[in-house]
PDB file of C-alpha atoms in Angstrom:
ATOM      1  CA  MET A   1      97.273 115.286  88.795  1.00  0.00           C
ATOM      2  CA  ALA A   2      98.277 111.674  88.172  1.00  0.00           C
ATOM      3  CA  ALA A   3     101.875 110.568  88.027  1.00  0.00           C
ATOM      4  CA  TYR A   4     103.224 107.152  87.182  1.00  0.00           C
ATOM      5  CA  ILE A   5     106.654 105.877  88.141  1.00  0.00           C
ATOM      6  CA  ILE A   6     108.140 102.804  86.493  1.00  0.00           C
ATOM      7  CA  ILE A   7     111.298 101.498  88.084  1.00  0.00           C
ATOM      8  CA  HIS A   8     113.745  98.846  86.938  1.00  0.00           C
ATOM      9  CA  ILE A   9     116.370  97.875  89.505  1.00  0.00           C
ATOM     10  CA  GLU A  10     118.989  95.245  90.188  1.00  0.00           C
ATOM     11  CA  VAL A  11     118.919  94.054  93.795  1.00  0.00           C
ATOM     12  CA  THR A  12     122.430  93.520  95.145  1.00  0.00           C
ATOM     13  CA  ASP A  13     121.506  93.090  98.832  1.00  0.00           C
ATOM     14  CA  PRO A  14     118.282  91.071  99.172  1.00  0.00           C
ATOM     15  CA  GLU A  15     118.009  91.507 102.950  1.00  0.00           C
ATOM     16  CA  GLN A  16     118.323  95.292 102.771  1.00  0.00           C
ATOM     17  CA  TYR A  17     115.886  95.422  99.856  1.00  0.00           C
ATOM     18  CA  ARG A  18     113.344  93.359 101.805  1.00  0.00           C
ATOM     19  CA  ALA A  19     113.576  95.818 104.719  1.00  0.00           C
ATOM     20  CA  TYR A  20     113.036  98.710 102.290  1.00  0.00           C
ATOM     21  CA  THR A  21     110.039  97.098 100.569  1.00  0.00           C
ATOM     22  CA  ASN A  22     108.409  96.356 103.934  1.00  0.00           C
ATOM     23  CA  LEU A  23     108.308 100.115 104.647  1.00  0.00           C
ATOM     24  CA  THR A  24     107.332 101.328 101.185  1.00  0.00           C
ATOM     25  CA  PRO A  25     103.544 100.593 101.198  1.00  0.00           C
ATOM     26  CA  ALA A  26     102.935 102.595 104.391  1.00  0.00           C
ATOM     27  CA  ILE A  27     104.905 105.581 103.089  1.00  0.00           C
ATOM     28  CA  VAL A  28     103.110 105.528  99.732  1.00  0.00           C
ATOM     29  CA  ALA A  29      99.694 105.265 101.431  1.00  0.00           C
ATOM     30  CA  HIS A  30     100.549 108.104 103.834  1.00  0.00           C
ATOM     31  CA  TYR A  31     100.883 110.454 100.859  1.00  0.00           C
ATOM     32  CA  GLY A  32      97.762 109.151  99.096  1.00  0.00           C
ATOM     33  CA  GLY A  33      99.609 106.996  96.594  1.00  0.00           C
ATOM     34  CA  ARG A  34      98.807 103.475  95.542  1.00  0.00           C
ATOM     35  CA  PHE A  35     100.397 100.624  93.662  1.00  0.00           C
ATOM     36  CA  ILE A  36      98.756  99.542  90.420  1.00  0.00           C
TER      37      ILE A  36
END
């Protein structure tokens, strides 16, 4: 079953957000997800 998530955010702490986005691809891939 496909699922699509669209997110709109406002970044208030760029350094913390950068740390989060560095981890996201590995977590998504671990569960079989992918970015389109």
